[in-house]
Amino acid sequence: MRIIDVAQGSQEWLAWRREGITGTDMPALMKQSAYLTPLMVWREKVGLMLPEDLSRDPNVLRGKRCEPANRRLAESLLGGEFLLPYCIEDEEDPLFRFSSDGITDGGIMVEIKAPGEKVFREIQEQGVKHPAVQSGGVQLQYGMSVGKLSKGMLLMCLNDEEGNVLAHLVLWREAKPNVWENMRRIGREFHQLVLSQTPPELDPEKDVVYPTNYEQQLEWGEKAQAYIAAEAKLNRLVKLVDARKQRLKDAQANLEALMGNYSKLACPVEDREVALTRWGKRGSIDYKQLIEDHHGPIDPSLADMYRKQSGYVDYKAMADDLFGAIDQTVLQSYRKAVTSQIKTTVRNSRYQLPLPSAAAA
């Protein structure tokens, strides 16, 4: 392997990566990446897409935060060997290049991943079948092929917020020359697509469809601009409506303050009036809780039998079928609290203010 003197994360490193096939590229080219596709990689290589800004990506930030502790753990698992994060190229074909998490003096390639807790627990359950393990395995095997190394270690770490290692999984990998040859074949074929400006096949589930010629770009751009303008106008109107709603809410609160304990109030103004009516809404019965208390947890298949087209589950019908006639005192114990509401309406007024008295006049 040829060691390249370039600092990972630098602009020089980014340029070096763009000119070859990297460890991030290979899982996508092998269609083993959960996020990237060959077309996404191709678009970046030919300059159609800017590299995604991952500086604020939570997974990337977690990896950087946890890197020191995870590296120490890897060194400990390797018997105290010191790991050097080399950037390397294949001596025979510099098209193939890899940024390693660490290579030991004994020639062991190490790839370290720090997934979130949900993914880590899934990996514990699924093992090598988990997509993250498959993708990491391809990445590690590719790094071993670039460095011509016979052994690799994929280390999965679960870390706390401070970066400390809470749990870990170790998966060892032996060199697979037949896989290496397949990777090189796929990598060279992809590189020819880059040189010839020929896009690879689009993945209908993962890839974004973009215009493919200038005329299409103009047509799609015109439609997109119309949408942007309509959305901007709608947002301005929504803000105006929200402000008006707040003014209405404040005005109603001022009127409600005049009601005191009365149930009805009317405020005449010229030939109209604002009328307020306070009314109580009897709380509905919590049939779901009633069933759970008297029948136990509701099986999802049972709930689906009473599910309406809208998605609403008719727990009342379920309770009627399960229990038959239910005592009213039982029902009342599951009735939600009565809520008090005030309805405000504007209507024509029939109220006439009294004429001024003669004395007052």
mmCIF file of C-alpha atoms in Angstrom:
data_model
loop_
_atom_site.group_PDB
_atom_site.id
_atom_site.type_symbol
_atom_site.label_atom_id
_atom_site.label_comp_id
_atom_site.label_asym_id
_atom_site.label_seq_id
_atom_site.Cartn_x
_atom_site.Cartn_y
_atom_site.Cartn_z
ATOM 1 C CA MET A 1 0.000 0.000 0.000
ATOM 2 C CA ARG A 2 1.071 3.589 -0.578
ATOM 3 C CA ILE A 3 0.580 5.968 2.366
ATOM 4 C CA ILE A 4 -0.666 9.420 1.318
ATOM 5 C CA ASP A 5 0.422 12.400 3.378
ATOM 6 C CA VAL A 6 -2.929 14.173 3.671
ATOM 7 C CA ALA A 7 -4.882 15.142 6.790
ATOM 8 C CA GLN A 8 -8.353 13.619 6.998
ATOM 9 C CA GLY A 9 -11.009 16.334 6.840
ATOM 10 C CA SER A 10 -8.823 18.868 5.029
ATOM 11 C CA GLN A 11 -9.587 20.394 1.621
ATOM 12 C CA GLU A 12 -6.663 18.430 0.164
ATOM 13 C CA TRP A 13 -8.183 15.242 1.543
ATOM 14 C CA LEU A 14 -11.580 16.048 -0.001
ATOM 15 C CA ALA A 15 -9.966 16.668 -3.387
ATOM 16 C CA TRP A 16 -7.984 13.407 -3.100
ATOM 17 C CA ARG A 17 -11.175 11.487 -2.344
ATOM 18 C CA ARG A 18 -13.052 12.966 -5.334
ATOM 19 C CA GLU A 19 -10.412 11.686 -7.746
ATOM 20 C CA GLY A 20 -10.775 8.029 -6.783
ATOM 21 C CA ILE A 21 -12.995 5.277 -5.390
ATOM 22 C CA THR A 22 -13.185 5.538 -1.599
ATOM 23 C CA GLY A 23 -14.364 3.419 1.298
ATOM 24 C CA THR A 24 -17.577 5.434 1.450
ATOM 25 C CA ASP A 25 -18.163 4.932 -2.276
ATOM 26 C CA MET A 26 -17.686 1.164 -2.394
ATOM 27 C CA PRO A 27 -20.726 0.080 -0.265
ATOM 28 C CA ALA A 28 -22.881 2.262 -2.513
ATOM 29 C CA LEU A 29 -21.339 0.809 -5.700
ATOM 30 C CA MET A 30 -21.872 -2.698 -4.290
ATOM 31 C CA LYS A 31 -25.468 -1.677 -3.444
ATOM 32 C CA GLN A 32 -24.840 -2.421 0.230
ATOM 33 C CA SER A 33 -25.362 1.126 1.538
ATOM 34 C CA ALA A 34 -28.582 2.065 3.290
ATOM 35 C CA TYR A 35 -28.259 5.701 2.181
ATOM 36 C CA LEU A 36 -26.085 6.073 -0.942
ATOM 37 C CA THR A 37 -26.602 4.767 -4.461
ATOM 38 C CA PRO A 38 -24.200 4.558 -7.432
ATOM 39 C CA LEU A 39 -26.034 7.475 -9.055
ATOM 40 C CA MET A 40 -25.557 9.673 -5.961
ATOM 41 C CA VAL A 41 -21.815 8.924 -5.989
ATOM 42 C CA TRP A 42 -21.633 9.516 -9.767
ATOM 43 C CA ARG A 43 -23.339 12.902 -9.508
ATOM 44 C CA GLU A 44 -20.748 14.048 -6.976
ATOM 45 C CA LYS A 45 -17.826 12.701 -9.008
ATOM 46 C CA VAL A 46 -18.896 14.525 -12.197
ATOM 47 C CA GLY A 47 -19.710 17.742 -10.326
ATOM 48 C CA LEU A 48 -23.487 17.690 -10.735
ATOM 49 C CA MET A 49 -24.047 17.580 -6.984
ATOM 50 C CA LEU A 50 -22.196 19.276 -4.173
ATOM 51 C CA PRO A 51 -21.037 16.902 -1.436
ATOM 52 C CA GLU A 52 -23.570 16.746 1.361
ATOM 53 C CA ASP A 53 -22.667 18.948 4.320
ATOM 54 C CA LEU A 54 -22.361 16.502 7.200
ATOM 55 C CA SER A 55 -20.800 18.936 9.659
ATOM 56 C CA ARG A 56 -24.001 19.003 11.715
ATOM 57 C CA ASP A 57 -25.129 15.443 11.090
ATOM 58 C CA PRO A 58 -25.790 13.845 14.513
ATOM 59 C CA ASN A 59 -24.158 10.566 13.467
ATOM 60 C CA VAL A 60 -21.017 12.324 12.299
ATOM 61 C CA LEU A 61 -20.874 14.496 15.413
ATOM 62 C CA ARG A 62 -21.356 11.434 17.612
ATOM 63 C CA GLY A 63 -18.543 9.641 15.799
ATOM 64 C CA LYS A 64 -16.135 12.537 16.343
ATOM 65 C CA ARG A 65 -17.138 12.927 20.000
ATOM 66 C CA CYS A 66 -16.704 9.236 20.711
ATOM 67 C CA GLU A 67 -13.610 8.636 18.579
ATOM 68 C CA PRO A 68 -10.966 8.918 21.367
ATOM 69 C CA ALA A 69 -12.704 6.410 23.669
ATOM 70 C CA ASN A 70 -13.521 4.031 20.829
ATOM 71 C CA ARG A 71 -9.963 4.149 19.524
ATOM 72 C CA ARG A 72 -8.584 3.364 22.973
ATOM 73 C CA LEU A 73 -10.975 0.409 23.195
ATOM 74 C CA ALA A 74 -9.847 -0.866 19.772
ATOM 75 C CA GLU A 75 -6.200 -0.620 20.810
ATOM 76 C CA SER A 76 -6.968 -2.490 24.004
ATOM 77 C CA LEU A 77 -8.775 -5.263 22.103
ATOM 78 C CA LEU A 78 -5.725 -5.566 19.843
ATOM 79 C CA GLY A 79 -3.407 -6.140 22.808
ATOM 80 C CA GLY A 80 -2.248 -2.571 23.176
ATOM 81 C CA GLU A 81 -1.188 -1.990 19.562
ATOM 82 C CA PHE A 82 -1.129 1.632 18.455
ATOM 83 C CA LEU A 83 -3.555 2.544 15.665
ATOM 84 C CA LEU A 84 -2.505 5.008 12.967
ATOM 85 C CA PRO A 85 -5.308 6.496 10.802
ATOM 86 C CA TYR A 86 -3.506 6.265 7.465
ATOM 87 C CA CYS A 87 -4.833 7.421 4.103
ATOM 88 C CA ILE A 88 -3.725 4.843 1.574
ATOM 89 C CA GLU A 89 -3.779 4.059 -2.138
ATOM 90 C CA ASP A 90 -3.495 0.789 -3.992
ATOM 91 C CA GLU A 91 0.106 0.522 -5.279
ATOM 92 C CA GLU A 92 -1.013 -1.105 -8.515
ATOM 93 C CA ASP A 93 -3.988 1.148 -9.222
ATOM 94 C CA PRO A 94 -4.208 4.500 -7.351
ATOM 95 C CA LEU A 95 -7.866 4.770 -8.397
ATOM 96 C CA PHE A 96 -8.612 2.723 -5.271
ATOM 97 C CA ARG A 97 -8.003 4.698 -2.071
ATOM 98 C CA PHE A 98 -9.079 4.441 1.531
ATOM 99 C CA SER A 99 -9.122 6.603 4.672
ATOM 100 C CA SER A 100 -8.643 4.189 7.542
ATOM 101 C CA ASP A 101 -9.683 4.507 11.167
ATOM 102 C CA GLY A 102 -6.477 2.699 12.024
ATOM 103 C CA ILE A 103 -3.913 0.158 10.855
ATOM 104 C CA THR A 104 -1.725 -1.734 13.307
ATOM 105 C CA ASP A 105 1.972 -2.415 12.845
ATOM 106 C CA GLY A 106 0.957 -6.051 12.445
ATOM 107 C CA GLY A 107 -1.185 -5.206 9.406
ATOM 108 C CA ILE A 108 -4.706 -5.335 10.842
ATOM 109 C CA MET A 109 -7.190 -2.914 9.318
ATOM 110 C CA VAL A 110 -9.640 -1.435 11.845
ATOM 111 C CA GLU A 111 -13.001 0.159 11.043
ATOM 112 C CA ILE A 112 -14.853 1.786 13.962
ATOM 113 C CA LYS A 113 -18.548 2.676 13.954
ATOM 114 C CA ALA A 114 -20.554 4.484 16.662
ATOM 115 C CA PRO A 115 -24.258 3.952 15.840
ATOM 116 C CA GLY A 116 -27.061 5.337 17.997
ATOM 117 C CA GLU A 117 -28.589 3.155 20.667
ATOM 118 C CA LYS A 118 -31.577 2.072 18.549
ATOM 119 C CA VAL A 119 -29.360 0.864 15.707
ATOM 120 C CA PHE A 120 -26.865 -0.716 18.108
ATOM 121 C CA ARG A 121 -29.631 -2.760 19.758
ATOM 122 C CA GLU A 122 -30.867 -3.829 16.330
ATOM 123 C CA ILE A 123 -27.335 -4.949 15.477
ATOM 124 C CA GLN A 124 -27.221 -6.987 18.686
ATOM 125 C CA GLU A 125 -30.394 -8.775 17.598
ATOM 126 C CA GLN A 126 -29.703 -9.169 13.866
ATOM 127 C CA GLY A 127 -25.931 -9.563 13.856
ATOM 128 C CA VAL A 128 -24.279 -9.739 10.423
ATOM 129 C CA LYS A 129 -27.680 -9.442 8.707
ATOM 130 C CA HIS A 130 -28.089 -5.838 9.831
ATOM 131 C CA PRO A 131 -27.567 -3.323 6.973
ATOM 132 C CA ALA A 132 -25.082 -1.289 9.034
ATOM 133 C CA VAL A 133 -22.934 -4.388 9.589
ATOM 134 C CA GLN A 134 -23.114 -5.363 5.921
ATOM 135 C CA SER A 135 -22.168 -1.861 4.807
ATOM 136 C CA GLY A 136 -19.368 -1.626 7.388
ATOM 137 C CA GLY A 137 -18.145 -5.068 6.352
ATOM 138 C CA VAL A 138 -17.913 -4.014 2.699
ATOM 139 C CA GLN A 139 -16.077 -0.861 3.729
ATOM 140 C CA LEU A 140 -13.611 -2.835 5.852
ATOM 141 C CA GLN A 141 -13.020 -5.485 3.165
ATOM 142 C CA TYR A 142 -12.406 -2.734 0.626
ATOM 143 C CA GLY A 143 -9.870 -1.072 2.921
ATOM 144 C CA MET A 144 -8.127 -4.430 3.356
ATOM 145 C CA SER A 145 -8.002 -4.833 -0.436
ATOM 146 C CA VAL A 146 -6.452 -1.393 -0.942
ATOM 147 C CA GLY A 147 -3.827 -2.086 1.714
ATOM 148 C CA LYS A 148 -3.363 -5.771 0.766
ATOM 149 C CA LEU A 149 -4.026 -6.717 4.386
ATOM 150 C CA SER A 150 -5.123 -10.188 5.427
ATOM 151 C CA LYS A 151 -7.142 -9.337 8.526
ATOM 152 C CA GLY A 152 -9.598 -6.675 9.646
ATOM 153 C CA MET A 153 -11.669 -5.755 12.684
ATOM 154 C CA LEU A 154 -15.084 -4.069 12.547
ATOM 155 C CA LEU A 155 -15.815 -2.505 15.923
ATOM 156 C CA MET A 156 -19.330 -1.323 16.766
ATOM 157 C CA CYS A 157 -19.534 0.885 19.877
ATOM 158 C CA LEU A 158 -22.432 2.174 21.942
ATOM 159 C CA ASN A 159 -21.469 5.405 23.699
ATOM 160 C CA ASP A 160 -23.058 7.716 26.240
ATOM 161 C CA GLU A 161 -23.388 11.489 25.799
ATOM 162 C CA GLU A 162 -19.842 12.032 27.120
ATOM 163 C CA GLY A 163 -18.435 9.538 24.640
ATOM 164 C CA ASN A 164 -17.743 6.740 27.099
ATOM 165 C CA VAL A 165 -18.168 3.215 25.744
ATOM 166 C CA LEU A 166 -21.203 1.468 27.240
ATOM 167 C CA ALA A 167 -21.107 -1.672 25.089
ATOM 168 C CA HIS A 168 -19.331 -2.949 21.995
ATOM 169 C CA LEU A 169 -19.402 -5.672 19.357
ATOM 170 C CA VAL A 170 -16.353 -7.015 17.510
ATOM 171 C CA LEU A 171 -16.560 -8.670 14.098
ATOM 172 C CA TRP A 172 -13.360 -10.065 12.585
ATOM 173 C CA ARG A 173 -12.908 -10.312 8.841
ATOM 174 C CA GLU A 174 -10.433 -12.371 6.838
ATOM 175 C CA ALA A 175 -9.214 -11.330 3.400
ATOM 176 C CA LYS A 176 -11.453 -12.436 0.522
ATOM 177 C CA PRO A 177 -9.481 -12.073 -2.744
ATOM 178 C CA ASN A 178 -12.514 -13.048 -4.857
ATOM 179 C CA VAL A 179 -14.476 -10.179 -3.272
ATOM 180 C CA TRP A 180 -11.518 -7.853 -3.849
ATOM 181 C CA GLU A 181 -11.512 -8.677 -7.551
ATOM 182 C CA ASN A 182 -15.248 -8.028 -7.778
ATOM 183 C CA MET A 183 -14.808 -4.675 -6.045
ATOM 184 C CA ARG A 184 -12.074 -3.687 -8.501
ATOM 185 C CA ARG A 185 -14.208 -4.691 -11.480
ATOM 186 C CA ILE A 186 -17.215 -2.698 -10.200
ATOM 187 C CA GLY A 187 -14.951 0.249 -9.329
ATOM 188 C CA ARG A 188 -13.333 0.351 -12.794
ATOM 189 C CA GLU A 189 -16.709 0.075 -14.539
ATOM 190 C CA PHE A 190 -18.036 2.928 -12.434
ATOM 191 C CA HIS A 191 -14.945 5.034 -13.163
ATOM 192 C CA GLN A 192 -15.572 4.604 -16.886
ATOM 193 C CA LEU A 193 -19.108 5.942 -16.351
ATOM 194 C CA VAL A 194 -17.595 8.987 -14.660
ATOM 195 C CA LEU A 195 -15.110 9.570 -17.478
ATOM 196 C CA SER A 196 -17.767 9.148 -20.162
ATOM 197 C CA GLN A 197 -20.322 11.264 -18.255
ATOM 198 C CA THR A 198 -22.744 8.330 -18.446
ATOM 199 C CA PRO A 199 -25.052 8.053 -15.416
ATOM 200 C CA PRO A 200 -25.582 4.643 -13.796
ATOM 201 C CA GLU A 201 -29.057 3.180 -13.427
ATOM 202 C CA LEU A 202 -31.388 5.142 -11.169
ATOM 203 C CA ASP A 203 -32.670 3.510 -7.999
ATOM 204 C CA PRO A 204 -36.450 4.239 -8.039
ATOM 205 C CA GLU A 205 -36.687 4.135 -4.225
ATOM 206 C CA LYS A 206 -33.585 6.037 -3.116
ATOM 207 C CA ASP A 207 -32.541 8.323 -5.952
ATOM 208 C CA VAL A 208 -33.950 11.781 -6.628
ATOM 209 C CA VAL A 209 -35.065 12.428 -10.213
ATOM 210 C CA TYR A 210 -33.501 15.597 -11.680
ATOM 211 C CA PRO A 211 -33.908 17.158 -15.145
ATOM 212 C CA THR A 212 -31.613 15.552 -17.714
ATOM 213 C CA ASN A 213 -31.359 18.352 -20.295
ATOM 214 C CA TYR A 214 -31.536 22.131 -20.562
ATOM 215 C CA GLU A 215 -35.100 22.250 -21.926
ATOM 216 C CA GLN A 216 -36.343 20.019 -19.137
ATOM 217 C CA GLN A 217 -34.507 22.133 -16.582
ATOM 218 C CA LEU A 218 -36.242 25.284 -17.850
ATOM 219 C CA GLU A 219 -39.686 23.619 -17.813
ATOM 220 C CA TRP A 220 -39.276 22.095 -14.361
ATOM 221 C CA GLY A 221 -37.703 25.284 -13.042
ATOM 222 C CA GLU A 222 -40.686 27.346 -14.209
ATOM 223 C CA LYS A 223 -43.106 25.024 -12.387
ATOM 224 C CA ALA A 224 -40.917 25.007 -9.298
ATOM 225 C CA GLN A 225 -40.718 28.818 -9.311
ATOM 226 C CA ALA A 226 -44.519 29.033 -9.465
ATOM 227 C CA TYR A 227 -44.730 26.730 -6.457
ATOM 228 C CA ILE A 228 -42.137 28.761 -4.518
ATOM 229 C CA ALA A 229 -44.020 32.006 -5.218
ATOM 230 C CA ALA A 230 -47.379 30.477 -4.228
ATOM 231 C CA GLU A 231 -45.919 29.029 -1.044
ATOM 232 C CA ALA A 232 -44.323 32.359 -0.110
ATOM 233 C CA LYS A 233 -47.627 34.196 -0.601
ATOM 234 C CA LEU A 234 -49.495 31.574 1.399
ATOM 235 C CA ASN A 235 -46.980 31.885 4.245
ATOM 236 C CA ARG A 236 -47.484 35.665 4.299
ATOM 237 C CA LEU A 237 -51.269 35.207 4.397
ATOM 238 C CA VAL A 238 -50.997 32.566 7.139
ATOM 239 C CA LYS A 239 -48.957 34.969 9.261
ATOM 240 C CA LEU A 240 -51.567 37.687 8.678
ATOM 241 C CA VAL A 241 -54.414 35.302 9.553
ATOM 242 C CA ASP A 242 -52.591 34.136 12.693
ATOM 243 C CA ALA A 243 -52.159 37.753 13.786
ATOM 244 C CA ARG A 244 -55.868 38.451 13.190
ATOM 245 C CA LYS A 245 -56.844 35.304 15.088
ATOM 246 C CA GLN A 246 -54.784 36.461 18.041
ATOM 247 C CA ARG A 247 -56.493 39.872 17.972
ATOM 248 C CA LEU A 248 -59.870 38.109 17.889
ATOM 249 C CA LYS A 249 -58.833 35.886 20.789
ATOM 250 C CA ASP A 250 -57.728 38.899 22.840
ATOM 251 C CA ALA A 251 -60.984 40.763 22.057
ATOM 252 C CA GLN A 252 -63.057 37.751 23.113
ATOM 253 C CA ALA A 253 -61.078 37.440 26.352
ATOM 254 C CA ASN A 254 -61.971 41.055 27.142
ATOM 255 C CA LEU A 255 -65.657 40.303 26.555
ATOM 256 C CA GLU A 256 -65.536 37.090 28.617
ATOM 257 C CA ALA A 257 -64.170 39.082 31.519
ATOM 258 C CA LEU A 258 -67.492 40.988 31.588
ATOM 259 C CA MET A 259 -69.562 37.797 32.022
ATOM 260 C CA GLY A 260 -68.698 37.078 35.634
ATOM 261 C CA ASN A 261 -70.822 34.091 36.728
ATOM 262 C CA TYR A 262 -73.573 34.773 34.193
ATOM 263 C CA SER A 263 -74.278 32.280 31.423
ATOM 264 C CA LYS A 264 -75.241 34.838 28.771
ATOM 265 C CA LEU A 265 -73.985 38.276 27.854
ATOM 266 C CA ALA A 266 -74.740 40.632 24.961
ATOM 267 C CA CYS A 267 -72.848 43.793 24.062
ATOM 268 C CA PRO A 268 -74.888 46.036 21.720
ATOM 269 C CA VAL A 269 -73.105 48.259 19.236
ATOM 270 C CA GLU A 270 -75.297 50.297 16.883
ATOM 271 C CA ASP A 271 -77.679 47.809 15.201
ATOM 272 C CA ARG A 272 -75.636 44.688 16.008
ATOM 273 C CA GLU A 273 -74.474 42.904 19.105
ATOM 274 C CA VAL A 274 -71.851 40.416 20.204
ATOM 275 C CA ALA A 275 -73.537 37.615 22.168
ATOM 276 C CA LEU A 276 -71.670 35.231 24.469
ATOM 277 C CA THR A 277 -73.155 31.993 25.786
ATOM 278 C CA ARG A 278 -71.457 29.767 28.340
ATOM 279 C CA TRP A 279 -72.345 26.109 28.119
ATOM 280 C CA GLY A 280 -71.083 22.906 29.582
ATOM 281 C CA LYS A 281 -70.119 19.940 27.465
ATOM 282 C CA ARG A 282 -70.618 16.595 29.131
ATOM 283 C CA GLY A 283 -67.458 14.552 28.877
ATOM 284 C CA SER A 284 -67.431 11.462 26.661
ATOM 285 C CA ILE A 285 -66.958 7.975 28.095
ATOM 286 C CA ASP A 286 -63.483 6.469 27.832
ATOM 287 C CA TYR A 287 -64.541 3.071 26.481
ATOM 288 C CA LYS A 288 -60.945 2.119 25.649
ATOM 289 C CA GLN A 289 -59.899 2.464 29.291
ATOM 290 C CA LEU A 290 -63.034 0.643 30.426
ATOM 291 C CA ILE A 291 -62.170 -2.326 28.181
ATOM 292 C CA GLU A 292 -58.564 -2.420 29.329
ATOM 293 C CA ASP A 293 -59.589 -2.346 32.982
ATOM 294 C CA HIS A 294 -62.215 -5.081 32.674
ATOM 295 C CA HIS A 295 -60.901 -7.154 29.784
ATOM 296 C CA GLY A 296 -57.139 -6.636 29.744
ATOM 297 C CA PRO A 297 -54.845 -5.287 26.999
ATOM 298 C CA ILE A 298 -56.562 -4.924 23.649
ATOM 299 C CA ASP A 299 -55.096 -7.195 20.975
ATOM 300 C CA PRO A 300 -54.283 -5.239 17.771
ATOM 301 C CA SER A 301 -56.167 -7.793 15.682
ATOM 302 C CA LEU A 302 -59.281 -7.176 17.815
ATOM 303 C CA ALA A 303 -58.924 -3.423 17.393
ATOM 304 C CA ASP A 304 -58.664 -3.858 13.616
ATOM 305 C CA MET A 305 -62.070 -5.597 13.626
ATOM 306 C CA TYR A 306 -63.647 -2.366 14.896
ATOM 307 C CA ARG A 307 -61.505 0.063 12.886
ATOM 308 C CA LYS A 308 -63.379 2.444 10.610
ATOM 309 C CA GLN A 309 -62.172 3.643 7.226
ATOM 310 C CA SER A 310 -61.000 6.836 8.877
ATOM 311 C CA GLY A 311 -58.708 4.809 11.137
ATOM 312 C CA TYR A 312 -60.843 5.445 14.236
ATOM 313 C CA VAL A 313 -61.459 2.384 16.422
ATOM 314 C CA ASP A 314 -65.076 2.112 17.654
ATOM 315 C CA TYR A 315 -64.342 1.149 21.264
ATOM 316 C CA LYS A 316 -67.995 1.684 22.234
ATOM 317 C CA ALA A 317 -69.132 -1.042 19.834
ATOM 318 C CA MET A 318 -66.314 -3.246 21.083
ATOM 319 C CA ALA A 319 -67.411 -2.718 24.703
ATOM 320 C CA ASP A 320 -71.044 -3.471 23.803
ATOM 321 C CA ASP A 321 -69.999 -6.739 22.147
ATOM 322 C CA LEU A 322 -67.677 -7.732 24.982
ATOM 323 C CA PHE A 323 -69.834 -6.797 27.970
ATOM 324 C CA GLY A 324 -73.376 -6.318 26.683
ATOM 325 C CA ALA A 325 -75.438 -3.829 28.706
ATOM 326 C CA ILE A 326 -73.131 -1.840 31.000
ATOM 327 C CA ASP A 327 -74.373 -0.459 34.303
ATOM 328 C CA GLN A 328 -74.757 3.322 34.172
ATOM 329 C CA THR A 329 -72.799 3.814 37.384
ATOM 330 C CA VAL A 330 -69.867 2.004 35.780
ATOM 331 C CA LEU A 331 -70.140 4.169 32.691
ATOM 332 C CA GLN A 332 -70.224 7.338 34.756
ATOM 333 C CA SER A 333 -66.973 6.392 36.441
ATOM 334 C CA TYR A 334 -65.308 6.452 33.009
ATOM 335 C CA ARG A 335 -66.883 9.722 31.897
ATOM 336 C CA LYS A 336 -64.407 12.495 31.282
ATOM 337 C CA ALA A 337 -64.787 15.766 33.164
ATOM 338 C CA VAL A 338 -67.378 18.285 32.058
ATOM 339 C CA THR A 339 -65.811 21.112 30.111
ATOM 340 C CA SER A 340 -67.045 24.692 30.067
ATOM 341 C CA GLN A 341 -67.027 26.519 26.746
ATOM 342 C CA ILE A 342 -68.104 29.953 25.597
ATOM 343 C CA LYS A 343 -69.652 30.494 22.192
ATOM 344 C CA THR A 344 -69.410 33.975 20.686
ATOM 345 C CA THR A 345 -71.603 35.172 17.824
ATOM 346 C CA VAL A 346 -72.261 38.482 16.067
ATOM 347 C CA ARG A 347 -75.932 39.070 15.244
ATOM 348 C CA ASN A 348 -78.496 41.768 14.607
ATOM 349 C CA SER A 349 -79.605 43.366 17.851
ATOM 350 C CA ARG A 350 -83.192 43.820 19.009
ATOM 351 C CA TYR A 351 -82.082 45.583 22.179
ATOM 352 C CA GLN A 352 -82.769 49.312 22.485
ATOM 353 C CA LEU A 353 -80.863 51.417 24.986
ATOM 354 C CA PRO A 354 -83.250 53.347 27.288
ATOM 355 C CA LEU A 355 -83.883 56.924 26.275
ATOM 356 C CA PRO A 356 -82.298 59.574 28.496
ATOM 357 C CA SER A 357 -84.634 60.654 31.307
ATOM 358 C CA ALA A 358 -85.943 64.185 31.450
ATOM 359 C CA ALA A 359 -83.857 64.860 34.539
ATOM 360 C CA ALA A 360 -80.792 63.592 32.849
ATOM 361 C CA ALA A 361 -81.617 65.624 29.793
#
